[in-house]
PDB file of C-alpha atoms in Angstrom:
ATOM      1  CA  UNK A   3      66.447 139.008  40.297  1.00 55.00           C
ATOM      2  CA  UNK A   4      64.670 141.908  41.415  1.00 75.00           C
ATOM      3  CA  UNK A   5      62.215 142.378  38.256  1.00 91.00           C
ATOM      4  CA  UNK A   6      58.422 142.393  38.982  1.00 93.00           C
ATOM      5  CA  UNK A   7      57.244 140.911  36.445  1.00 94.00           C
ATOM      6  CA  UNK A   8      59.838 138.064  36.157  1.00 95.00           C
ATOM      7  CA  UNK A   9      58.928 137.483  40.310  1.00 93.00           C
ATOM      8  CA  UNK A  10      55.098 138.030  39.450  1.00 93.00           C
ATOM      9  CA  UNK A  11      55.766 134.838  36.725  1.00 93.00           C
ATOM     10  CA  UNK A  12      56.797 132.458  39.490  1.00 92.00           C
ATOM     11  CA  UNK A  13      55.078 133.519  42.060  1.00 92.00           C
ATOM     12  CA  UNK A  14      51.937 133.010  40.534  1.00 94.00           C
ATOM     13  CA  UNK A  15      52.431 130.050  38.014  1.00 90.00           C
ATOM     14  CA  UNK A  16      54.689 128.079  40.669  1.00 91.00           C
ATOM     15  CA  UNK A  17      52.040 124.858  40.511  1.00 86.00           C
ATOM     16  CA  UNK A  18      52.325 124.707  37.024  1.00 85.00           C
ATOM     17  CA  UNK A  19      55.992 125.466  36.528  1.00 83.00           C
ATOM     18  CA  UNK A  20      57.250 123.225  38.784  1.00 79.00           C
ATOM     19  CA  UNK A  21      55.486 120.000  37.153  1.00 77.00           C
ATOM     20  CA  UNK A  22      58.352 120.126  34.535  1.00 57.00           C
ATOM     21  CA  UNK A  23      60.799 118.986  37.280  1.00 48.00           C
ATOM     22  CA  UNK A  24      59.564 115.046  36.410  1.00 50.00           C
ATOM     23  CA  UNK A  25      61.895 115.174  33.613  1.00 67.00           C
ATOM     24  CA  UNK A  26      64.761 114.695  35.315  1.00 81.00           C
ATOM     25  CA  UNK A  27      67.832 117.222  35.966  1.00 92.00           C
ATOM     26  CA  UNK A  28      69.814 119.437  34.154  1.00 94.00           C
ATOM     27  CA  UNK A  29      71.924 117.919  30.849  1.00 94.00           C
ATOM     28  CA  UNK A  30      74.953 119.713  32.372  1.00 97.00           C
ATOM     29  CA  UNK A  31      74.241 118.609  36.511  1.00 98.00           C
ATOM     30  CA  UNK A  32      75.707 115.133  36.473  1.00 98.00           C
ATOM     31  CA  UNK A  33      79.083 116.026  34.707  1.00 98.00           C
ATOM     32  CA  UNK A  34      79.653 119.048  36.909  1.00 98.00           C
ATOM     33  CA  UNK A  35      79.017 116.958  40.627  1.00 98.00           C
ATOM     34  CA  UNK A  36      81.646 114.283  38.661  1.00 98.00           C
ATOM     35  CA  UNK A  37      83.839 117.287  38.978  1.00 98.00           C
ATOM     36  CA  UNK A  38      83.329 117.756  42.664  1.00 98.00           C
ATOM     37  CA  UNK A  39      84.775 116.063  46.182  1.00 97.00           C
ATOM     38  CA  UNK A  40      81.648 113.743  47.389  1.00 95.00           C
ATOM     39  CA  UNK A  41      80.078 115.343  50.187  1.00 97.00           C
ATOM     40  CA  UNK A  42      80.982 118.798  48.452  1.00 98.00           C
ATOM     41  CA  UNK A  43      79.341 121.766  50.191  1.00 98.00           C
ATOM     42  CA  UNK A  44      77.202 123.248  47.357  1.00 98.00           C
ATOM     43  CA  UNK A  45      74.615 126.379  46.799  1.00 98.00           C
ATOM     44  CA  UNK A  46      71.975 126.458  44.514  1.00 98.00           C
ATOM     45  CA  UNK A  47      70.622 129.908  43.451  1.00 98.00           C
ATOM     46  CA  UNK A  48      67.380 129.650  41.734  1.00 96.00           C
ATOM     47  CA  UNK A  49      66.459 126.001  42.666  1.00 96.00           C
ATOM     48  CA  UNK A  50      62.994 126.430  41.012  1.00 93.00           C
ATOM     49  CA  UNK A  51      60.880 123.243  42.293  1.00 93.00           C
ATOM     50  CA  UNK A  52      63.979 122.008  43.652  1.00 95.00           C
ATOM     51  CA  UNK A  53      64.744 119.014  40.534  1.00 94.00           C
ATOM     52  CA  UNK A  54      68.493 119.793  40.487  1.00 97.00           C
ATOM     53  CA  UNK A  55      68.706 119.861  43.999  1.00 97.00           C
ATOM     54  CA  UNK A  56      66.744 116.953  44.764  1.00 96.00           C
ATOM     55  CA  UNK A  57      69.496 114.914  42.571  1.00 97.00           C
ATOM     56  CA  UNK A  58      72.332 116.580  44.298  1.00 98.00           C
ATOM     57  CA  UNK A  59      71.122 115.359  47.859  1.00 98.00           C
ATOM     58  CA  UNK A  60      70.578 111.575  46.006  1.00 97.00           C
ATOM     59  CA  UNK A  61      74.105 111.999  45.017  1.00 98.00           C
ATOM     60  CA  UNK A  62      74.922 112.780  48.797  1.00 98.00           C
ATOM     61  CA  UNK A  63      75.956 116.208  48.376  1.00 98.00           C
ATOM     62  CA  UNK A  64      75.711 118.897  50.981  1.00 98.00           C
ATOM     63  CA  UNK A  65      73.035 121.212  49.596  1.00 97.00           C
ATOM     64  CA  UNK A  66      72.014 124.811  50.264  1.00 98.00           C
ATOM     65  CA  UNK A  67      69.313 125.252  48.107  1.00 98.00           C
ATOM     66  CA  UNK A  68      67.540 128.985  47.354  1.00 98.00           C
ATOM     67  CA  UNK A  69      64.875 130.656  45.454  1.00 97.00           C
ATOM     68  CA  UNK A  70      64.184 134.287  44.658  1.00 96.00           C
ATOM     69  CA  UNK A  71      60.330 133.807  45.023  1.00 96.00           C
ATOM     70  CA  UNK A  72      58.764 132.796  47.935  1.00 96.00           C
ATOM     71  CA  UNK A  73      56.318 130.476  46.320  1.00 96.00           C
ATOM     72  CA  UNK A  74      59.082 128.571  44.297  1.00 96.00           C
ATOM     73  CA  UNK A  75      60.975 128.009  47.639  1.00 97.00           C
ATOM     74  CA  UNK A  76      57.625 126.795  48.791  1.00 96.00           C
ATOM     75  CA  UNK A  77      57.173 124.279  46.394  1.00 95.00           C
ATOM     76  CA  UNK A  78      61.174 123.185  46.230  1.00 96.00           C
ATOM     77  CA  UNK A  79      60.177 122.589  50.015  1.00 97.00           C
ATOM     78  CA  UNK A  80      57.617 120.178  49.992  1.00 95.00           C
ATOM     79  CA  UNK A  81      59.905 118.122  47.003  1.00 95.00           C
ATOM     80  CA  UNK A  82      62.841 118.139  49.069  1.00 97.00           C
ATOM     81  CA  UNK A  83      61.308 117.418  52.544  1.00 97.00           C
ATOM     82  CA  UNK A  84      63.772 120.416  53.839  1.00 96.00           C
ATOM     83  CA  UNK A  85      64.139 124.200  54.294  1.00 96.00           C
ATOM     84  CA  UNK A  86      64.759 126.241  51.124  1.00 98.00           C
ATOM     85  CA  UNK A  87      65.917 129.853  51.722  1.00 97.00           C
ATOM     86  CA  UNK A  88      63.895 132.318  49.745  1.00 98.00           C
ATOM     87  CA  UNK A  89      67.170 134.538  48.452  1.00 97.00           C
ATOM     88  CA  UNK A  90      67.700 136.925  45.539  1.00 95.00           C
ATOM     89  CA  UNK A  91      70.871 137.259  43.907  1.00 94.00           C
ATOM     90  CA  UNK A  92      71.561 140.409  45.213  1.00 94.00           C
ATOM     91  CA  UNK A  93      71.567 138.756  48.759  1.00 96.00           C
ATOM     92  CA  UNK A  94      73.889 136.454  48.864  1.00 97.00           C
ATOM     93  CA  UNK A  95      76.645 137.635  50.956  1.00 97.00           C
ATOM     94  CA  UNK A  96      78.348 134.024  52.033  1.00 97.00           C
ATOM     95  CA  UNK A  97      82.269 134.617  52.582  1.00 97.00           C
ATOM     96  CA  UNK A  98      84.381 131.667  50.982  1.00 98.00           C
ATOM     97  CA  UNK A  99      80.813 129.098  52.247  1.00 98.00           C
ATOM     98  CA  UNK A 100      80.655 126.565  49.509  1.00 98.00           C
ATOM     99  CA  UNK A 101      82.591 124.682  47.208  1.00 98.00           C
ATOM    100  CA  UNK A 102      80.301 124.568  44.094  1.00 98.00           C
ATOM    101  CA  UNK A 103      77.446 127.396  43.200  1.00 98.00           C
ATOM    102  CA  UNK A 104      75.369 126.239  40.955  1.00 98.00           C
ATOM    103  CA  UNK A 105      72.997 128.651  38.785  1.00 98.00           C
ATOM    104  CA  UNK A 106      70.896 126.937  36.141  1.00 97.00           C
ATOM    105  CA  UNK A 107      68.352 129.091  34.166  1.00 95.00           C
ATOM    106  CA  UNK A 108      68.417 131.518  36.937  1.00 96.00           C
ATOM    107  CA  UNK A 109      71.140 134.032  36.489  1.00 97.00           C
ATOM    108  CA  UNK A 110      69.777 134.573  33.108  1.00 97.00           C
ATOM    109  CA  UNK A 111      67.384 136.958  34.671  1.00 97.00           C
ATOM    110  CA  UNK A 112      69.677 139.454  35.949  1.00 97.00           C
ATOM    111  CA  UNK A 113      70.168 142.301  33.824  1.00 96.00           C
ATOM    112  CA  UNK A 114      73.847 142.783  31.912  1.00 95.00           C
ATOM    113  CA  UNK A 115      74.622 145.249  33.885  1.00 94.00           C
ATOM    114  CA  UNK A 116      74.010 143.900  37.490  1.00 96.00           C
ATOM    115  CA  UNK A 117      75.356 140.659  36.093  1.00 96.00           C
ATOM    116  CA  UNK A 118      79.080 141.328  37.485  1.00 96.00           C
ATOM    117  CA  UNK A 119      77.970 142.490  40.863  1.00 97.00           C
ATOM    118  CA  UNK A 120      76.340 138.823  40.810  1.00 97.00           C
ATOM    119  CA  UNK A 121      79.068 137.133  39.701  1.00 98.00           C
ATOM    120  CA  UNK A 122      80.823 139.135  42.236  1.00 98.00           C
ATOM    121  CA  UNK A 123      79.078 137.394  45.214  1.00 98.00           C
ATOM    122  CA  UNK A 124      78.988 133.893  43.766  1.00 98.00           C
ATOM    123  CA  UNK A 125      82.948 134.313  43.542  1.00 98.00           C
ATOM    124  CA  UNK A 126      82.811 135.149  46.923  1.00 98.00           C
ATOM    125  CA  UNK A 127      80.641 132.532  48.094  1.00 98.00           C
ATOM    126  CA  UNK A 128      83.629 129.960  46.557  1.00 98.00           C
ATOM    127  CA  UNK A 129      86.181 128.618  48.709  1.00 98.00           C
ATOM    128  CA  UNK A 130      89.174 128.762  46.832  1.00 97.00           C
ATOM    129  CA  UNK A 131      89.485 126.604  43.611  1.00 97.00           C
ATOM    130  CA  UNK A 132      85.568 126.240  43.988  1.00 98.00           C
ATOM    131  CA  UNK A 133      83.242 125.685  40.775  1.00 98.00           C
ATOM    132  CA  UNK A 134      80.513 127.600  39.413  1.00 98.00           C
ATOM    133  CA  UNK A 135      77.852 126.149  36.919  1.00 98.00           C
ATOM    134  CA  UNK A 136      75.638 128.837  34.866  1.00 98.00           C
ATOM    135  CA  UNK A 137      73.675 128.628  31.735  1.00 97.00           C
ATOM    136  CA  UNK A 138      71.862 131.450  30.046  1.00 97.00           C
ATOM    137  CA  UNK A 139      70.020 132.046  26.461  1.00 96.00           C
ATOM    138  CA  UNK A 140      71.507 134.027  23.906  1.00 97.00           C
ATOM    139  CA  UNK A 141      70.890 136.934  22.163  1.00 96.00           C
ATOM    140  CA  UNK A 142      71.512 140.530  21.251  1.00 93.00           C
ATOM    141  CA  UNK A 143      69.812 142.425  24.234  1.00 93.00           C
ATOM    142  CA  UNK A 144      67.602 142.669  27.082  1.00 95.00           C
ATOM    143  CA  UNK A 145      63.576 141.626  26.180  1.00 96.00           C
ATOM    144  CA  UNK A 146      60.889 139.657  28.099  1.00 96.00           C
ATOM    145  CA  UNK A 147      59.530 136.189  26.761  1.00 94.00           C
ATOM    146  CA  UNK A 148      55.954 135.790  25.898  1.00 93.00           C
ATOM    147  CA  UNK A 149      54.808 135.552  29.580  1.00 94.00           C
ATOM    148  CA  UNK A 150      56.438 138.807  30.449  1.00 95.00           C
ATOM    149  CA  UNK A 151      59.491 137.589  32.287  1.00 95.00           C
ATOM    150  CA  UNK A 152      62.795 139.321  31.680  1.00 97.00           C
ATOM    151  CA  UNK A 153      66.328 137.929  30.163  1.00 96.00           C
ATOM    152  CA  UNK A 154      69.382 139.529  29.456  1.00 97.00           C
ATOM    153  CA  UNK A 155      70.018 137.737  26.025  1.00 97.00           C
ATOM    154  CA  UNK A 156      73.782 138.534  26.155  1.00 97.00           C
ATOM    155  CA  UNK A 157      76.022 137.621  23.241  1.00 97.00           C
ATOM    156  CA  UNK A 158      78.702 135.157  24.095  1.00 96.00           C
ATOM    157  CA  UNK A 159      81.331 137.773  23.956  1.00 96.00           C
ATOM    158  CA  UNK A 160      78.984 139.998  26.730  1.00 96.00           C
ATOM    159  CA  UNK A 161      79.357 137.484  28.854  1.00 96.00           C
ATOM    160  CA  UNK A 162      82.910 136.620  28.439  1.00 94.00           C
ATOM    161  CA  UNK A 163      83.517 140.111  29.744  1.00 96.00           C
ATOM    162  CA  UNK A 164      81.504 140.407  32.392  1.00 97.00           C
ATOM    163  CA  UNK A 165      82.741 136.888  33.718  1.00 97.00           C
ATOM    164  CA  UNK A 166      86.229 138.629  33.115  1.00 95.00           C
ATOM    165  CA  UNK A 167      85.079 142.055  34.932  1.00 95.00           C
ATOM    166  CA  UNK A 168      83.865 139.946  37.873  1.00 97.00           C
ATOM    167  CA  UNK A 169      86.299 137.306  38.984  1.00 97.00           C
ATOM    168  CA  UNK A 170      89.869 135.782  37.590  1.00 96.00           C
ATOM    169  CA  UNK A 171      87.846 132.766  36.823  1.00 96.00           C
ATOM    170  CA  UNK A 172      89.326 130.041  34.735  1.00 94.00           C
ATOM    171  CA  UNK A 173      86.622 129.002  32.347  1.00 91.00           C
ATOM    172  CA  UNK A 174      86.733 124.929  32.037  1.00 95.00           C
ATOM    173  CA  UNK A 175      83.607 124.110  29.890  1.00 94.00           C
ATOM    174  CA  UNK A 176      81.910 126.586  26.975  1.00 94.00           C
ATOM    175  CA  UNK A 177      79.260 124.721  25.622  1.00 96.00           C
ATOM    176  CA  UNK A 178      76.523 126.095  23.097  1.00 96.00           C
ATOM    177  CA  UNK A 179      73.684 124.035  22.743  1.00 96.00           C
ATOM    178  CA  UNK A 180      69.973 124.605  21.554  1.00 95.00           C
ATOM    179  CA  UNK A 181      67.283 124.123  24.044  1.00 89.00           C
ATOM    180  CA  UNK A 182      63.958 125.576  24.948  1.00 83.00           C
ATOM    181  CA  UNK A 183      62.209 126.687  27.878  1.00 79.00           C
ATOM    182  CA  UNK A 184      59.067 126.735  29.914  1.00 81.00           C
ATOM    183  CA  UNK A 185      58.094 129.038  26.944  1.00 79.00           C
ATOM    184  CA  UNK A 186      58.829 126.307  23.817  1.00 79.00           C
ATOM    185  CA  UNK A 187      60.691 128.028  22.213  1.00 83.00           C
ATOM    186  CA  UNK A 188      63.673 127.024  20.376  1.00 88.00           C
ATOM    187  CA  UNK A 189      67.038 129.111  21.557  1.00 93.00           C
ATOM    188  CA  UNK A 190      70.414 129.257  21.795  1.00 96.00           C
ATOM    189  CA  UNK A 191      71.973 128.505  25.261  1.00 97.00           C
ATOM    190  CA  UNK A 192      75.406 128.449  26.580  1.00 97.00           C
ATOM    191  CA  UNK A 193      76.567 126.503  29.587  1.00 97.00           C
ATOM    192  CA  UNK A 194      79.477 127.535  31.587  1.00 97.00           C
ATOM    193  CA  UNK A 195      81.525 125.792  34.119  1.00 98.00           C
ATOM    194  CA  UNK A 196      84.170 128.126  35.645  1.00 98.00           C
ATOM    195  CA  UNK A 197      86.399 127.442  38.376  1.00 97.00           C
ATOM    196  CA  UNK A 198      87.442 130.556  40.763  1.00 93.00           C
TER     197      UNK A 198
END
Protein backbone atom coordinates (compact mmCIF):
# COMPACT_ATOMS: atom_id res chain seq x y z
CA UNK A 1 0.00 0.00 0.00
CA UNK A 2 1.74 2.89 -1.20
CA UNK A 3 -1.33 5.49 -1.21
CA UNK A 4 -0.89 8.72 0.86
CA UNK A 5 -3.81 9.20 1.99
CA UNK A 6 -4.68 5.57 2.96
CA UNK A 7 -0.92 5.74 5.01
CA UNK A 8 -1.86 9.39 6.24
CA UNK A 9 -5.30 7.44 7.80
CA UNK A 10 -3.22 5.14 9.99
CA UNK A 11 -0.58 6.95 10.67
CA UNK A 12 -2.40 9.54 12.24
CA UNK A 13 -5.59 7.84 13.76
CA UNK A 14 -3.43 4.70 14.97
CA UNK A 15 -4.64 5.40 18.90
CA UNK A 16 -8.01 5.35 17.94
CA UNK A 17 -8.02 2.60 15.35
CA UNK A 18 -6.38 0.22 17.18
CA UNK A 19 -8.95 0.27 20.28
CA UNK A 20 -11.23 -1.93 18.04
CA UNK A 21 -8.74 -4.83 18.50
CA UNK A 22 -10.73 -5.66 22.12
CA UNK A 23 -13.22 -7.38 20.10
CA UNK A 24 -11.52 -10.23 19.53
CA UNK A 25 -10.00 -11.68 16.09
CA UNK A 26 -11.00 -12.15 12.79
CA UNK A 27 -14.44 -14.46 12.09
CA UNK A 28 -12.28 -16.31 9.52
CA UNK A 29 -8.66 -16.57 11.90
CA UNK A 30 -9.55 -19.57 14.02
CA UNK A 31 -10.77 -21.90 11.12
CA UNK A 32 -7.79 -21.06 8.94
CA UNK A 33 -4.83 -21.85 11.98
CA UNK A 34 -7.27 -25.29 12.34
CA UNK A 35 -6.00 -25.72 8.86
CA UNK A 36 -2.37 -25.34 9.72
CA UNK A 37 0.65 -27.71 11.34
CA UNK A 38 0.96 -26.26 15.14
CA UNK A 39 3.97 -24.33 15.36
CA UNK A 40 3.31 -23.26 11.60
CA UNK A 41 5.68 -20.50 10.44
CA UNK A 42 3.21 -17.69 9.52
CA UNK A 43 3.36 -13.85 8.08
CA UNK A 44 1.00 -11.35 8.72
CA UNK A 45 0.83 -8.38 6.26
CA UNK A 46 -1.11 -5.57 7.63
CA UNK A 47 -1.27 -6.67 11.35
CA UNK A 48 -2.98 -3.33 12.28
CA UNK A 49 -2.76 -3.19 16.30
CA UNK A 50 -1.58 -6.59 16.14
CA UNK A 51 -5.34 -8.49 17.38
CA UNK A 52 -4.92 -11.34 14.86
CA UNK A 53 -1.51 -11.77 15.64
CA UNK A 54 -1.71 -11.58 19.22
CA UNK A 55 -4.18 -14.79 18.94
CA UNK A 56 -1.87 -16.55 16.62
CA UNK A 57 1.13 -16.40 19.19
CA UNK A 58 -1.72 -17.66 22.08
CA UNK A 59 -2.31 -20.42 19.70
CA UNK A 60 1.59 -21.04 19.67
CA UNK A 61 2.19 -20.20 16.22
CA UNK A 62 5.40 -18.85 14.83
CA UNK A 63 4.52 -15.28 13.88
CA UNK A 64 6.08 -12.66 11.61
CA UNK A 65 3.94 -9.94 12.01
CA UNK A 66 4.12 -6.49 9.61
CA UNK A 67 2.56 -3.21 9.05
CA UNK A 68 2.74 -0.74 6.19
CA UNK A 69 2.70 2.32 8.61
CA UNK A 70 5.11 2.94 11.01
CA UNK A 71 2.76 4.03 13.70
CA UNK A 72 0.49 0.86 13.35
CA UNK A 73 3.67 -1.33 13.77
CA UNK A 74 4.22 0.87 16.75
CA UNK A 75 1.20 0.20 18.40
CA UNK A 76 1.02 -3.78 17.26
CA UNK A 77 4.42 -3.52 19.27
CA UNK A 78 3.57 -2.50 22.53
CA UNK A 79 0.29 -5.27 22.28
CA UNK A 80 2.48 -7.96 21.35
CA UNK A 81 5.52 -7.27 23.65
CA UNK A 82 7.74 -8.01 20.30
CA UNK A 83 9.24 -6.48 17.12
CA UNK A 84 6.79 -5.75 14.28
CA UNK A 85 8.43 -5.00 10.89
CA UNK A 86 7.07 -1.87 9.33
CA UNK A 87 6.66 -3.50 5.52
CA UNK A 88 4.55 -2.54 2.50
CA UNK A 89 3.29 -4.98 0.21
CA UNK A 90 5.45 -4.11 -2.38
CA UNK A 91 8.40 -5.22 -0.06
CA UNK A 92 8.03 -8.38 0.70
CA UNK A 93 10.55 -10.34 -1.08
CA UNK A 94 10.72 -13.70 1.33
CA UNK A 95 11.68 -16.83 -0.96
CA UNK A 96 9.48 -20.00 -0.02
CA UNK A 97 9.75 -18.29 4.22
CA UNK A 98 6.42 -19.20 5.65
CA UNK A 99 3.83 -21.62 5.61
CA UNK A 100 0.66 -19.45 6.01
CA UNK A 101 0.37 -15.51 4.86
CA UNK A 102 -2.24 -14.11 6.25
CA UNK A 103 -3.83 -10.69 4.86
CA UNK A 104 -6.98 -9.51 6.60
CA UNK A 105 -8.46 -6.09 5.57
CA UNK A 106 -5.13 -5.16 4.28
CA UNK A 107 -4.69 -6.23 0.73
CA UNK A 108 -7.88 -4.51 0.05
CA UNK A 109 -5.89 -1.38 -0.29
CA UNK A 110 -3.83 -2.22 -3.15
CA UNK A 111 -5.06 -1.06 -6.31
CA UNK A 112 -6.51 -3.85 -9.06
CA UNK A 113 -3.89 -3.45 -10.95
CA UNK A 114 -0.84 -3.88 -8.56
CA UNK A 115 -2.97 -6.54 -6.94
CA UNK A 116 -1.20 -9.54 -8.97
CA UNK A 117 2.28 -8.27 -8.46
CA UNK A 118 1.12 -8.68 -4.64
CA UNK A 119 -0.22 -11.79 -4.91
CA UNK A 120 2.88 -12.51 -6.75
CA UNK A 121 5.14 -12.11 -3.65
CA UNK A 122 2.79 -13.65 -1.11
CA UNK A 123 2.96 -16.85 -3.49
CA UNK A 124 6.43 -16.58 -3.20
CA UNK A 125 6.69 -16.10 0.36
CA UNK A 126 4.72 -19.84 0.57
CA UNK A 127 6.59 -22.89 0.98
CA UNK A 128 5.03 -25.25 -1.14
CA UNK A 129 1.38 -26.34 -0.38
CA UNK A 130 1.37 -23.16 1.97
CA UNK A 131 -2.02 -21.17 2.73
CA UNK A 132 -3.00 -17.75 2.14
CA UNK A 133 -5.97 -15.98 3.99
CA UNK A 134 -7.36 -12.57 2.33
CA UNK A 135 -10.55 -10.72 2.64
CA UNK A 136 -11.53 -7.62 0.76
CA UNK A 137 -14.93 -5.45 0.22
CA UNK A 138 -16.74 -5.54 -2.84
CA UNK A 139 -17.66 -3.43 -5.40
CA UNK A 140 -17.52 -2.10 -8.91
CA UNK A 141 -14.25 0.07 -8.82
CA UNK A 142 -11.61 1.87 -7.15
CA UNK A 143 -13.03 4.91 -4.53
CA UNK A 144 -11.91 6.10 -1.05
CA UNK A 145 -14.23 5.65 2.12
CA UNK A 146 -15.41 8.61 4.00
CA UNK A 147 -12.02 9.19 5.76
CA UNK A 148 -10.19 9.33 2.50
CA UNK A 149 -8.55 5.94 2.48
CA UNK A 150 -8.43 4.00 -0.76
CA UNK A 151 -10.03 0.37 -1.78
CA UNK A 152 -10.06 -1.41 -4.82
CA UNK A 153 -13.80 -2.58 -4.58
CA UNK A 154 -13.20 -5.45 -7.08
CA UNK A 155 -16.09 -7.60 -8.23
CA UNK A 156 -15.76 -11.21 -7.31
CA UNK A 157 -15.00 -12.17 -10.81
CA UNK A 158 -11.89 -9.26 -10.73
CA UNK A 159 -10.51 -11.00 -8.27
CA UNK A 160 -10.90 -14.47 -9.44
CA UNK A 161 -8.66 -13.36 -12.27
CA UNK A 162 -6.17 -11.68 -10.79
CA UNK A 163 -5.78 -14.61 -8.15
CA UNK A 164 -5.64 -16.71 -11.49
CA UNK A 165 -3.04 -14.16 -13.25
CA UNK A 166 -0.88 -14.39 -10.11
CA UNK A 167 -0.37 -17.89 -8.85
CA UNK A 168 -1.87 -21.63 -9.76
CA UNK A 169 -3.57 -21.32 -6.47
CA UNK A 170 -6.22 -23.78 -5.53
CA UNK A 171 -8.98 -21.77 -3.96
CA UNK A 172 -10.38 -23.87 -0.75
CA UNK A 173 -12.87 -21.40 0.91
CA UNK A 174 -15.11 -18.48 -1.07
CA UNK A 175 -17.10 -17.00 1.42
CA UNK A 176 -19.34 -13.76 0.97
CA UNK A 177 -20.43 -12.30 3.99
CA UNK A 178 -21.67 -8.72 5.05
CA UNK A 179 -19.60 -6.83 7.46
CA UNK A 180 -18.56 -3.31 8.17
CA UNK A 181 -15.57 -1.48 8.92
CA UNK A 182 -13.81 1.10 10.99
CA UNK A 183 -16.10 3.32 8.78
CA UNK A 184 -19.80 1.58 9.82
CA UNK A 185 -20.74 0.95 7.04
CA UNK A 186 -22.57 -1.98 5.89
CA UNK A 187 -20.64 -3.94 2.81
CA UNK A 188 -20.14 -6.80 1.07
CA UNK A 189 -16.91 -8.80 1.84
CA UNK A 190 -15.43 -11.90 0.53
CA UNK A 191 -12.99 -14.11 2.37
CA UNK A 192 -10.59 -16.27 0.60
CA UNK A 193 -8.50 -19.11 1.70
CA UNK A 194 -6.22 -20.35 -1.13
CA UNK A 195 -3.63 -22.84 -0.94
CA UNK A 196 -0.42 -22.38 -3.38
Amino acid sequence: MSDAATLAFYEREAPRYTLGGAQGPSRHLDAFLDRLTPGARILEVGCGGGRDAARMIARGFDMDPTDGCPAMAKKAQERLGRPVRVMRFEQLGADAAYDAVWAHASLLHVPLGELSDALKRVAGALRPGGWHFANYKLGHGEGRDCFGRYYSFPTENDLCTVYREAAPWQAVVVDRYQGSGFDGVAADWLALVMRA
